[in-house]
Short mmCIF file of C-alpha atoms and ligand atoms in Angstrom, two decimals:
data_model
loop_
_atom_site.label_atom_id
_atom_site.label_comp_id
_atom_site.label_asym_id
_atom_site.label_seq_id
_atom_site.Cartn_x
_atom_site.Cartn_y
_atom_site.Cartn_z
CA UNK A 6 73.71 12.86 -83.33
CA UNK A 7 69.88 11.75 -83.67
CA UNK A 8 67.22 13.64 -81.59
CA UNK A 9 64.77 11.17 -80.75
CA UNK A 10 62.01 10.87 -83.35
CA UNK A 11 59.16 11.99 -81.40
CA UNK A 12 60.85 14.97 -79.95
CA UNK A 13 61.52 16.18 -83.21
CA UNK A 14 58.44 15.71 -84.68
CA UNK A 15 56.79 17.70 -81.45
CA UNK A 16 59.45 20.77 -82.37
CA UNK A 17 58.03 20.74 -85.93
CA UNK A 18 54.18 20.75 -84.77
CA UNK A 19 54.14 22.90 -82.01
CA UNK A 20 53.73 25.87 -83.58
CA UNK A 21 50.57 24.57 -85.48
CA UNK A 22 48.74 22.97 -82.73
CA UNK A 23 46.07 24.37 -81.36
CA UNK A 24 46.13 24.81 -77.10
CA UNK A 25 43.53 22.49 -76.81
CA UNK A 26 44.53 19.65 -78.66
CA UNK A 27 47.35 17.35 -76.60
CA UNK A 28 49.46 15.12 -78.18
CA UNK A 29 48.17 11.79 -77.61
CA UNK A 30 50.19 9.33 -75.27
CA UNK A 31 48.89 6.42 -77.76
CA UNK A 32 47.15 7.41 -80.57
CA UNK A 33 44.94 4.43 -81.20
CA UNK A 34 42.98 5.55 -78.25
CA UNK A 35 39.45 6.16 -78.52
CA UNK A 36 38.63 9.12 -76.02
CA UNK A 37 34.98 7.03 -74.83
CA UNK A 38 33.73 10.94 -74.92
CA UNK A 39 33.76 11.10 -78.29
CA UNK A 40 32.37 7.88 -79.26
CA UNK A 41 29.02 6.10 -78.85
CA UNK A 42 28.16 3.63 -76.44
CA UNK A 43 29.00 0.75 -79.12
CA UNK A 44 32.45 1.32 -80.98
CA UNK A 45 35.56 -0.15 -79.60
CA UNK A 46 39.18 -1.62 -80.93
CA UNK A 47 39.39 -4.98 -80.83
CA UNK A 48 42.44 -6.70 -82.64
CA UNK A 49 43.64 -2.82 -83.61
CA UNK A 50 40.48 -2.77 -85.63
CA UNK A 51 37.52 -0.07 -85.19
CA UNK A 52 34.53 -2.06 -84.13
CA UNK A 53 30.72 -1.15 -84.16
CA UNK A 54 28.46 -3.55 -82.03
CA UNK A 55 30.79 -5.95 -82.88
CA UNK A 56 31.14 -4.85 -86.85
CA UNK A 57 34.80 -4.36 -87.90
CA UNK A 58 34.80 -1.51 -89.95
CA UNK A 59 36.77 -2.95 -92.68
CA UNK A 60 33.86 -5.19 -93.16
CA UNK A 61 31.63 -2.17 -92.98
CA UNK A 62 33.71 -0.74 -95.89
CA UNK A 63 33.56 -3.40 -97.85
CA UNK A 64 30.10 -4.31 -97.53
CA UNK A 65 28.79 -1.00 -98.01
CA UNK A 66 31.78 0.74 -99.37
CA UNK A 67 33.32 4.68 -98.16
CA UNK A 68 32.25 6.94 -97.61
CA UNK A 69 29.65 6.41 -95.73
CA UNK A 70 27.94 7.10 -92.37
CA UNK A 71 27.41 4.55 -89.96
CA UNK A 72 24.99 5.08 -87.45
CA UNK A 73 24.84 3.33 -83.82
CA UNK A 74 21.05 3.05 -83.69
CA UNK A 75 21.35 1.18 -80.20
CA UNK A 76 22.96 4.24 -78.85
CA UNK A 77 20.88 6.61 -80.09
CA UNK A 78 17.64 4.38 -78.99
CA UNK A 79 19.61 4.63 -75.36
CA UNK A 80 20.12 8.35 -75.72
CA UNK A 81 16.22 9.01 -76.17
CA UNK A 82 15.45 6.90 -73.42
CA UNK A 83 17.87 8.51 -71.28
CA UNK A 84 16.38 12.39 -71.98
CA UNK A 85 12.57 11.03 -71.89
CA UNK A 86 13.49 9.78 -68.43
CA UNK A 87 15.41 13.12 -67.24
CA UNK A 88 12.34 14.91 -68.75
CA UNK A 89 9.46 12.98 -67.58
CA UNK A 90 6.44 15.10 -67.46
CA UNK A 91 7.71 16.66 -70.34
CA UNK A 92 7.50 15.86 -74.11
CA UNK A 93 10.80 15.99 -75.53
CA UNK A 94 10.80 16.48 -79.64
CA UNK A 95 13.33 15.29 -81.27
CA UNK A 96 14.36 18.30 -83.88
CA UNK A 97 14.39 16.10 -87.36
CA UNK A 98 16.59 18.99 -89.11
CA UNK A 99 19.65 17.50 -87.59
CA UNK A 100 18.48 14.23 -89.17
CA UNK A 101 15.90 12.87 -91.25
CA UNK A 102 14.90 9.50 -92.12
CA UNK A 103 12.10 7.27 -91.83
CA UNK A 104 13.78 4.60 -89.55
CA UNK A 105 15.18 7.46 -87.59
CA UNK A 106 12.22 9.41 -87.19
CA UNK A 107 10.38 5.51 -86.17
CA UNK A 108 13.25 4.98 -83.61
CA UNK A 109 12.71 8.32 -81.90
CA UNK A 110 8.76 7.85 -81.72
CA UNK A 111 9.13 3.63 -80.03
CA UNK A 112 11.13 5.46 -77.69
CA UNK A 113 8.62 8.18 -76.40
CA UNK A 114 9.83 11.06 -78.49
CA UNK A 115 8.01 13.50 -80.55
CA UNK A 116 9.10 14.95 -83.71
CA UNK A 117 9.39 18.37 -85.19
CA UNK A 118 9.75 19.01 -88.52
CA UNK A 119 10.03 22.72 -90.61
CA UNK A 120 8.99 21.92 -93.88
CA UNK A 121 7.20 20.25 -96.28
CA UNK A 122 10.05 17.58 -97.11
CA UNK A 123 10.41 16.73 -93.43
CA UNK A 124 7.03 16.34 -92.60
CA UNK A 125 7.02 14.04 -95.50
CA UNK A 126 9.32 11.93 -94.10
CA UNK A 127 7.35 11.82 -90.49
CA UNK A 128 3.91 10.09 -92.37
CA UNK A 129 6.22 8.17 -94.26
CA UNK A 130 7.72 6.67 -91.04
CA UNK A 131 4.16 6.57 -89.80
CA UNK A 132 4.19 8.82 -87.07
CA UNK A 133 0.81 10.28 -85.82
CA UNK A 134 0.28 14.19 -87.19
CA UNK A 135 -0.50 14.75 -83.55
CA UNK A 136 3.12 14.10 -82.07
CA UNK A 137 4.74 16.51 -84.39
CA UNK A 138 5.47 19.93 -84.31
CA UNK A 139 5.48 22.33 -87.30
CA UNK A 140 8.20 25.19 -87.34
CA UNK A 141 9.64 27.62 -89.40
CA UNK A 142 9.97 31.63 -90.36
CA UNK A 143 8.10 31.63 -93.54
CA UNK A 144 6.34 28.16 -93.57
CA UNK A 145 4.02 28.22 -97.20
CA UNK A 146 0.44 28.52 -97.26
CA UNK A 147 0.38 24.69 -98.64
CA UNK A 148 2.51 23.44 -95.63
CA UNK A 149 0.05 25.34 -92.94
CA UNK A 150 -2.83 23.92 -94.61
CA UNK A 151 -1.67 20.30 -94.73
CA UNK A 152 -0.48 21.04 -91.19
CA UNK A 153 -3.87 22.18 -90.13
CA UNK A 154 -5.95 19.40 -92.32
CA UNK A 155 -3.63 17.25 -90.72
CA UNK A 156 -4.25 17.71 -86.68
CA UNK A 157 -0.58 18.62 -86.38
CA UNK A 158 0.17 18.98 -82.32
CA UNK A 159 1.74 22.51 -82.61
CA UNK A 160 2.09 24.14 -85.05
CA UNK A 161 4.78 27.22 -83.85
CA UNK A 162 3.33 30.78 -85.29
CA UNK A 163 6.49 33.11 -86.39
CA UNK A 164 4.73 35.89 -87.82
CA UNK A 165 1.59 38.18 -87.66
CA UNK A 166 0.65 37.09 -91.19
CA UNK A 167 0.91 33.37 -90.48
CA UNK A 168 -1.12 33.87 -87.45
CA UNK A 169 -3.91 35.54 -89.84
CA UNK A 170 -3.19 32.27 -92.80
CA UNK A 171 -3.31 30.00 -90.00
CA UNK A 172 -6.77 31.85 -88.88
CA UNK A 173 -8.08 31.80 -92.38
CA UNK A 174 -6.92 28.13 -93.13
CA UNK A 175 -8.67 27.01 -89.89
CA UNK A 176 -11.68 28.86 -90.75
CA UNK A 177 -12.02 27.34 -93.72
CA UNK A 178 -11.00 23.89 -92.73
CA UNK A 179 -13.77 24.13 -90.24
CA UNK A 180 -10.94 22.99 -87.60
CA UNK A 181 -8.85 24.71 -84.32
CA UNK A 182 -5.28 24.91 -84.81
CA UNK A 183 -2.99 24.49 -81.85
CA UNK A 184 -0.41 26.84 -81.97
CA UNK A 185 2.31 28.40 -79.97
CA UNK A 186 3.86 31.60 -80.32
CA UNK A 187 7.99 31.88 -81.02
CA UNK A 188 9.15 34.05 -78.62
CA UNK A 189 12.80 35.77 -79.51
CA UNK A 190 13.66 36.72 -75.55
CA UNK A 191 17.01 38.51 -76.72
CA UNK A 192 19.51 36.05 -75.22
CA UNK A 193 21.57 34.46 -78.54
CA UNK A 194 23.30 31.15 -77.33
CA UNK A 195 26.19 30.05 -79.14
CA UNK A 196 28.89 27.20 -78.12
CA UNK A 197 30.55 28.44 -74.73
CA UNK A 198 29.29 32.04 -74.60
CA UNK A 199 25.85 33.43 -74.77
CA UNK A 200 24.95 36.97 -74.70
CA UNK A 201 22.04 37.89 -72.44
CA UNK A 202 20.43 41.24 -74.15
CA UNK A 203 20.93 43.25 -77.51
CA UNK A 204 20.06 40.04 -79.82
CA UNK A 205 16.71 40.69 -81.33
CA UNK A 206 18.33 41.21 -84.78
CA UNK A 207 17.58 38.13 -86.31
CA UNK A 208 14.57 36.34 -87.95
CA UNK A 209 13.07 34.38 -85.83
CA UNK A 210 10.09 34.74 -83.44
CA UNK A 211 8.30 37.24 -82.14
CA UNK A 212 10.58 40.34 -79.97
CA UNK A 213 9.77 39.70 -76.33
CA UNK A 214 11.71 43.10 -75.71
CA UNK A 215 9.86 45.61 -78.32
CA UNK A 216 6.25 43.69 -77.28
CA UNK A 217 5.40 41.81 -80.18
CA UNK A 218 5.68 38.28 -78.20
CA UNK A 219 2.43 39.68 -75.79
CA UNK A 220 0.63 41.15 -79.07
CA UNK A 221 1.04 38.06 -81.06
CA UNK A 222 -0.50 35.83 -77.74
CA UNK A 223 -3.10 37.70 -77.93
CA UNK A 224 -4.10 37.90 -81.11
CA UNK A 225 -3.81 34.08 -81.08
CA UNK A 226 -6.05 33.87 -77.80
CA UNK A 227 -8.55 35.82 -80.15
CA UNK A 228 -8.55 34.43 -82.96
CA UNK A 229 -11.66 31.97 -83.20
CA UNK A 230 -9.80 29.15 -84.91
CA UNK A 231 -7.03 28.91 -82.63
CA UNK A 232 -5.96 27.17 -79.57
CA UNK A 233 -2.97 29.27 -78.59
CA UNK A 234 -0.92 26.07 -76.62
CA UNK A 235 1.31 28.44 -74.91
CA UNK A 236 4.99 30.29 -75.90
CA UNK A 237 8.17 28.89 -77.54
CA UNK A 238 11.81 29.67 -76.99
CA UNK A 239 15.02 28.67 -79.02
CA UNK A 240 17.93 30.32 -78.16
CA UNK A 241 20.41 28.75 -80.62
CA UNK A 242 22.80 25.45 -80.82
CA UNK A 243 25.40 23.70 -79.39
CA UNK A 244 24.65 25.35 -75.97
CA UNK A 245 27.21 24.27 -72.73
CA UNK A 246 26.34 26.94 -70.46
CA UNK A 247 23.21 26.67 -68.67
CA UNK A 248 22.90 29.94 -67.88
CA UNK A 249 21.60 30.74 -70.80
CA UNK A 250 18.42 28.33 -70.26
CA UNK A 251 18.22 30.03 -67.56
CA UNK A 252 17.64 33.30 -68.51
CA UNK A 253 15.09 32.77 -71.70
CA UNK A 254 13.39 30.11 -69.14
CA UNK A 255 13.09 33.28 -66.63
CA UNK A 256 11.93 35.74 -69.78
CA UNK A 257 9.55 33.43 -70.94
CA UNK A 258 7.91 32.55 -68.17
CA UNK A 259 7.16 35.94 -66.90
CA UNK A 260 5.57 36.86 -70.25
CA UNK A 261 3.60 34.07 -69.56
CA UNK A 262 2.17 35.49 -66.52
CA UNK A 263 1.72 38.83 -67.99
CA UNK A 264 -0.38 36.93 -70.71
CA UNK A 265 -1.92 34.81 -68.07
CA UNK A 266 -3.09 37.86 -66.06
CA UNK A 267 -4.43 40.27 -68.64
CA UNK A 268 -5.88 37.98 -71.06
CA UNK A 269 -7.66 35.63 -68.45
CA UNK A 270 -6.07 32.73 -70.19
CA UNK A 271 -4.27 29.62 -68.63
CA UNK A 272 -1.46 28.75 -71.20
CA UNK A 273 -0.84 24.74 -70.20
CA UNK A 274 2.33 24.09 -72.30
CA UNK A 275 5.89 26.25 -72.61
CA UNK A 276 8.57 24.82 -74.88
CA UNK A 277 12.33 25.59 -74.07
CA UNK A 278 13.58 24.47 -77.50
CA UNK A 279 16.58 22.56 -78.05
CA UNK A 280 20.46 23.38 -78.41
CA UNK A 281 22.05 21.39 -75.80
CA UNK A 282 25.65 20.86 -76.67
CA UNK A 283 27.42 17.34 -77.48
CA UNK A 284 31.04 16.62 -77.53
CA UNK A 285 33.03 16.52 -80.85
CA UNK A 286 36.70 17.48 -79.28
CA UNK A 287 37.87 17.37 -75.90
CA UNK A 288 36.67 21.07 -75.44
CA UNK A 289 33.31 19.83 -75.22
CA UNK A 290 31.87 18.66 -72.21
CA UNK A 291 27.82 18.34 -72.25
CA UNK A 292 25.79 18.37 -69.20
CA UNK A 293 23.97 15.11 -68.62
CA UNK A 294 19.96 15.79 -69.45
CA UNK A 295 19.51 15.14 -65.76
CA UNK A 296 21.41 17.89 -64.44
CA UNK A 297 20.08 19.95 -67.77
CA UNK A 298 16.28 19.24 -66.31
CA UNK A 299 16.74 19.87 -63.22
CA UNK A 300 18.10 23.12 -64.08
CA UNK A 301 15.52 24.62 -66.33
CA UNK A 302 12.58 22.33 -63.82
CA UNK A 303 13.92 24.61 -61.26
CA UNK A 304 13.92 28.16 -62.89
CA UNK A 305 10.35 27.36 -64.37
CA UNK A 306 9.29 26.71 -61.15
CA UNK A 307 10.64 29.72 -59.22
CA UNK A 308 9.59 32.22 -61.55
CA UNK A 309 6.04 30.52 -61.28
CA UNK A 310 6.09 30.07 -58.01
CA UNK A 311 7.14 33.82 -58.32
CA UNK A 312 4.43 35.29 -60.46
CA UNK A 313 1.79 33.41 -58.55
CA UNK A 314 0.80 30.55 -61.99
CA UNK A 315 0.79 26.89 -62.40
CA UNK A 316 3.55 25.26 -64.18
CA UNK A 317 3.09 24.54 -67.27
CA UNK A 318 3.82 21.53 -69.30
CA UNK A 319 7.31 22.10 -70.44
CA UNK A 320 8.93 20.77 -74.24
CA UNK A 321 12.48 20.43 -75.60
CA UNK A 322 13.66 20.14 -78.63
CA UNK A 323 16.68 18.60 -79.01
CA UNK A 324 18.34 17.29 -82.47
CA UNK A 325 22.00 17.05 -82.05
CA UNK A 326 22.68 16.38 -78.85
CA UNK A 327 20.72 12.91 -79.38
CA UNK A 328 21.73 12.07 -83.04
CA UNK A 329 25.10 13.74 -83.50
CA UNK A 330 27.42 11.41 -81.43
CA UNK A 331 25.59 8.30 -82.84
CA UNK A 332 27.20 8.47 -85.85
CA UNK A 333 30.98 8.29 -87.37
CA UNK A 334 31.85 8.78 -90.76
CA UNK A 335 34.33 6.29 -92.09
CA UNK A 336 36.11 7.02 -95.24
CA UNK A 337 39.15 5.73 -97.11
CA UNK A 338 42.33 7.60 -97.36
CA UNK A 339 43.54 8.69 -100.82
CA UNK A 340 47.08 10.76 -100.63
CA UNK A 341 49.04 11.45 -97.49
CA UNK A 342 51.13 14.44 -98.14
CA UNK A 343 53.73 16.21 -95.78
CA UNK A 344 53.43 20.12 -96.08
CA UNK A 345 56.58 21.81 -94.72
CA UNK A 346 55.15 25.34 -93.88
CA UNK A 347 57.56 28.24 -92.59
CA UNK A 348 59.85 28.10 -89.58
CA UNK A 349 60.23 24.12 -90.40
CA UNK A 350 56.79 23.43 -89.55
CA UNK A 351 55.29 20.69 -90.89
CA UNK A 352 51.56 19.41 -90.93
CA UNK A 353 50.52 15.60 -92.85
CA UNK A 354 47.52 16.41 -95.50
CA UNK A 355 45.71 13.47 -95.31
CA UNK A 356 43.03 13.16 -98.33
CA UNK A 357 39.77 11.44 -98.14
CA UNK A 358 36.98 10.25 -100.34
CA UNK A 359 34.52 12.94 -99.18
CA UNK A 360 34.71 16.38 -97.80
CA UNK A 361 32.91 19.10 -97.94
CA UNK A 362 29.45 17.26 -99.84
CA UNK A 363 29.12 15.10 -96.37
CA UNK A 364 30.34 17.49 -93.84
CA UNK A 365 29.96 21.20 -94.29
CA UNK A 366 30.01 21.82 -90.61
CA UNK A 367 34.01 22.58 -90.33
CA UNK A 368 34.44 25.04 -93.51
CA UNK A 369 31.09 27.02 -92.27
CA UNK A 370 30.86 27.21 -88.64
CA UNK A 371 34.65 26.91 -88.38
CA UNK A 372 33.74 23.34 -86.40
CA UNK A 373 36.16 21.07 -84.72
CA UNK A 374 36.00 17.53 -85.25
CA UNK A 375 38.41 14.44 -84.33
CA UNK A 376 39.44 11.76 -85.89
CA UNK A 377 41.52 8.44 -86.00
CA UNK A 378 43.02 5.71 -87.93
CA UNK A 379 39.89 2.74 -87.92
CA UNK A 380 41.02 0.28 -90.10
CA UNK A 381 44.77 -1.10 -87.46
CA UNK A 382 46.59 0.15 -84.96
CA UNK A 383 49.93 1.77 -85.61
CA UNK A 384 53.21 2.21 -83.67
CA UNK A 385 53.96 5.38 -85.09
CA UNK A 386 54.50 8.56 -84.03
CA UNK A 387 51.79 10.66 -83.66
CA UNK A 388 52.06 13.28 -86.41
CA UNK A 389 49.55 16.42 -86.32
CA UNK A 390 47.06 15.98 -89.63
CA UNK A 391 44.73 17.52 -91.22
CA UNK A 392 42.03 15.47 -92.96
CA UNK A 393 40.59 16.76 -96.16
CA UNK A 394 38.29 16.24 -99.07
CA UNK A 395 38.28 15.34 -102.51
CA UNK A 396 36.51 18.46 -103.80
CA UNK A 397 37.85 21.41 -105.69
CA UNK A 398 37.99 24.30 -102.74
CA UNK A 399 40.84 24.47 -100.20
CA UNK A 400 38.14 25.28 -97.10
CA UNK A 401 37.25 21.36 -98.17
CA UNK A 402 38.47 20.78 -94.75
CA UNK A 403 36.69 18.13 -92.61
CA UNK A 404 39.23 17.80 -89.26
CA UNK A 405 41.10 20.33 -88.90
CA UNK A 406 43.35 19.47 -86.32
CA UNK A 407 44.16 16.13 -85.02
CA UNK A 408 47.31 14.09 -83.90
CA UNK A 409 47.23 10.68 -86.59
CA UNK A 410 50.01 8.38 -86.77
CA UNK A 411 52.71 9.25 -88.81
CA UNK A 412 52.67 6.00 -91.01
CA UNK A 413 49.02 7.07 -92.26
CA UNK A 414 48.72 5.55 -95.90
CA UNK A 415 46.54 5.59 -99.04
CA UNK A 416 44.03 2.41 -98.43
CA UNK A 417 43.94 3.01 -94.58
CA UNK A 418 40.31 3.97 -92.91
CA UNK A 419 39.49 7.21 -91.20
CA UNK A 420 36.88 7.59 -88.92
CA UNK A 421 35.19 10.73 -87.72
CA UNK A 422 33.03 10.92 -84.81
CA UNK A 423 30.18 12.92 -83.73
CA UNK A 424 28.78 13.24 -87.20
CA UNK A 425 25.22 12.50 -86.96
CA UNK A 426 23.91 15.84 -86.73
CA UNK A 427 23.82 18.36 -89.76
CA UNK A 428 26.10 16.67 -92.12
CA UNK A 429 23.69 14.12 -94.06
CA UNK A 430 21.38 16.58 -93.69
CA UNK A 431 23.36 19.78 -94.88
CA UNK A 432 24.99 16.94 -97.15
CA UNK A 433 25.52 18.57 -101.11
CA UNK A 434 25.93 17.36 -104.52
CA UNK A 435 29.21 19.77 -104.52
CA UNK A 436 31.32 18.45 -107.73
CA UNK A 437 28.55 15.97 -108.30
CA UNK A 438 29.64 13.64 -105.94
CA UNK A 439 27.17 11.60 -104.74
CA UNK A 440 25.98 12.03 -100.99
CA UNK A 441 27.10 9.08 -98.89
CA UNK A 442 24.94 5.80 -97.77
CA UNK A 443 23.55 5.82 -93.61
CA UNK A 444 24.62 2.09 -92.78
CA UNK A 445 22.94 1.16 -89.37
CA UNK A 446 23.96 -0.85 -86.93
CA UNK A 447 21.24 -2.71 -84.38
CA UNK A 448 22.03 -5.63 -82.14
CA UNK A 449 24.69 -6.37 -83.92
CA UNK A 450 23.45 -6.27 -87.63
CA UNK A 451 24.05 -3.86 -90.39
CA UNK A 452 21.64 -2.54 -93.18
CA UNK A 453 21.39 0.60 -95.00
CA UNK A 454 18.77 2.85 -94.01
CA UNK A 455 19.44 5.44 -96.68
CA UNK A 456 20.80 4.52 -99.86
CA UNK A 457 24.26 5.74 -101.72
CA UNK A 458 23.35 8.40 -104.34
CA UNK A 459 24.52 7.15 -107.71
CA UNK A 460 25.92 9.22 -110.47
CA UNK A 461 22.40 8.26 -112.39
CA UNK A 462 20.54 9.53 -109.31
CA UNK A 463 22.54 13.41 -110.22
CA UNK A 464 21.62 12.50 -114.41
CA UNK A 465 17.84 12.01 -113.63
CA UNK A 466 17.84 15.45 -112.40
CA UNK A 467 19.69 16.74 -115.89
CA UNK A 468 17.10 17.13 -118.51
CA UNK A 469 19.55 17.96 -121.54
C1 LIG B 502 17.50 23.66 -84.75
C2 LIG B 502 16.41 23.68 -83.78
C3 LIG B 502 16.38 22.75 -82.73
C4 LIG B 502 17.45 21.72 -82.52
O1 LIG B 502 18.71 22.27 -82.28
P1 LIG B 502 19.92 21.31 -81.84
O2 LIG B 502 21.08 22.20 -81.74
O3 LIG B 502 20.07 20.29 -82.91
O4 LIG B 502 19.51 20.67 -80.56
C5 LIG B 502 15.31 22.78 -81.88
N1 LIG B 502 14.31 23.69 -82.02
C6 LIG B 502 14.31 24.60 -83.01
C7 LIG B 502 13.19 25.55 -83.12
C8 LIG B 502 15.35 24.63 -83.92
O5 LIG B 502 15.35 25.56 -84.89
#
């Protein structure tokens, strides 16, 4: 007797899988959620505006990271428009480059930056000093004085001895810094959950709770070289639960009237930060920016209307949720091996020409990715994979879970969605592999807007 082939397979697997992951009814579907607005299969073949990815691949060879730019021009458009009457930053940490950093400004945005590097990149691109925003928990004395010489926008004051370099630099500069004040308000944000109170133990900002937030306003409101723009809140990243907003929105604002009222002070601006969650598994399901500004509009606005101020001017910051699903990874596979694990299990090791050195997100936040087979469609069975680097460490993991079909093969292309944020940018050198090329795709044309590292780029370095 034969058991049919894909109820055997689904014996072997199921003790593996994780809940959330459901075996696919055809697994050459893209789920449109985790994709952006331009990638499609046509002919079995991953496209991108109309770019099949084996031509990608061997134009601009694997692996590499190719970016939608169309979609992510469409995503800043989109949370300008939610936001309107606010200025919404686009947090360059999550990614960096000069056409990236250009792309976010023609569409409205404003940039932040938290060092010297990115700010760099920002006059590079050609942005004005006076749409970014300087952040950071020890910024140096030479990036606060080419942040003041420079007319930055707002430059975000973390400490009560940057608040006295940023007086002195000023002073000497002859010039008034705007600055806000990071305010920690105790809630800590994190993927589905957030905890509300008891999170002041970290190193950012200024404790609302223990009343350094209201002594470092007003030491700002005093100091002669400073323009103290108003309070700053960041609660953490890849936020779903509104909630949380909510509650550091509500904290913030009534220090602001606290401030307001003793220090006979209007404070016109109040920046919610950035964290908003995007999708890279089925978990995920992001709030549109519309329902995500009408939310915090609405909480400002009560607890103003409450404590008797004017609304401020409100900011956001965020840096995934408008480059991260933008871009897909595409690499070639190298080995496909079948692992036969206890009780019969079985999971399909499928080996790629990166790993860890583009993607560190999965071995150190423990984050979920997806994945499929780009370069044809297969009849196959689904069989549950994991995909995996090329570098010498066994967390060199970069999807943990995902259903691929069962006929997966050395030469075939992988794609990985939802990689735009934090992996060039937390990209490493790891085994002295060089970090990957950014190919973009506009209007249906490709170019490279940041180069492949070479092996002579890693020697340059090496001075014998
Ligand atoms: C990291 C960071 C952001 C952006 O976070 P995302 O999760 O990418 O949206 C915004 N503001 C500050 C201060 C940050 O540190």
């Amino acid at each position: 007797m034969r058991t049919h082939e894909a109820g055997a397979l689904h014996g072997d697997f199921d003790s593996l899988r994780p809940g959330w992951l459901a075996v696919p009814e055809d697994v050459n579907r893209l789920i449109p959620e985790l994709w952006s607005a331009n990638v499609e299969r046509a002919g079995g073949v991953l496209h991108i505006g109309g770019l099949s990815v084996e031509k990608l691949a061997a134009e601009f060879g694997t692996p590499a990271y190719v970016f939608d730019e169309d979609d992510f021009r469409a995503r800043c458009r989109a949370w300008t428009e939610a936001f309107a009457g606010a200025d919404v930053f686009y947090a360059s940490k999550a990614f960096c480059s000069k056409a990236v950093l250009r792309a976010a400004a023609e569409e409205g945005l404003s940039v932040d930056v938290c060092t010297a590097g990115e700010l760099a990149v920002a006059l590079a691109a050609g942005l004005d000093p006076a749409r970014l925003g300087l952040h950071g928990n020890n910024k140096s004395l030479a990036e606060l004085h080419q942040a003041v010489d420079l007319g930055v926008g707002r430059i975000v004051a973390d400490s009560f001895q940057e608040i006295e370099r940023l007086e002195a630099i000023a002073k000497e500069l002859g010039k008034r810094a705007n600055v806000m004040v990071r305010v920690n308000v105790g809630v800590e944000a994190h993927t589905h959950e957030f905890i509300a109170t008891a999170h002041e133990d970290q190193k950012f900002g200024f404790s609302l709770a223990g009343g350094d937030a209201y002594e470092a306003a007003r030491r700002v409101v005093h100091a002669e070289h400073l323009n103290l723009l108003g309070l700053h809140s960041h609660i953490g990243s890849q936020i779903f639960d509104t909630a949380a907003f909510e509650v550091s929105a509500a904290r913030v604002t009534r220090l602001q009237a606290q401030l307001q009222a003793d220090l006979g002070v209007t404070l016109g601006e109040l920046d919610l930060g950035g964290g908003f969650g995007m999708a890279y598994t089925t978990q995920d399901d992001p709030q549109p920016p519309a329902d995500l500004a009408a939310s915090l509009r609405r909480i400002v606005e009560h607890e103003c209307a409450g404590a008797g101020i004017e609304v401020p001017r409100l900011s956001i910051e965020p840096g995934r949720s408008l480059i991260g699903p933008a871009m897909f990874t595409l690499y070639e596979v190298g080995t496909v091996k079948p692992v036969t694990l206890s009780a019969g299990a079985s999971r399909l090791y499928v080996s790629v020409d990166g790993g860890i050195s583009d993607n560190i997100r999965t071995a150190l936040y423990d984050a979920t990715y997806s994945a499929t087979l780009a370069s044809r469609s297969s009849t196959a069975t689904p069989a549950l994979a994991r995909v995996v680097g090329k570098h010498c460490e066994s967390g060199d993991i970069v999807v943990k879970d995902e259903f691929l079909p069962a006929d997966i093969a050395p030469g075939d292309l992988i794609a990985v969605p939802g990689t735009g944020a934090y992996c060039r940018s937390m990209g490493s050198n790891y085994n002295h592999v060089p970090r990957p090329p950014v190919v973009a795709v506009r209007n249906g044309e490709a170019r490279v807007i940041l180069a492949r590292e070479t092996v002579e780029d890693l020697l340059r370095l090496d001075l014998g």
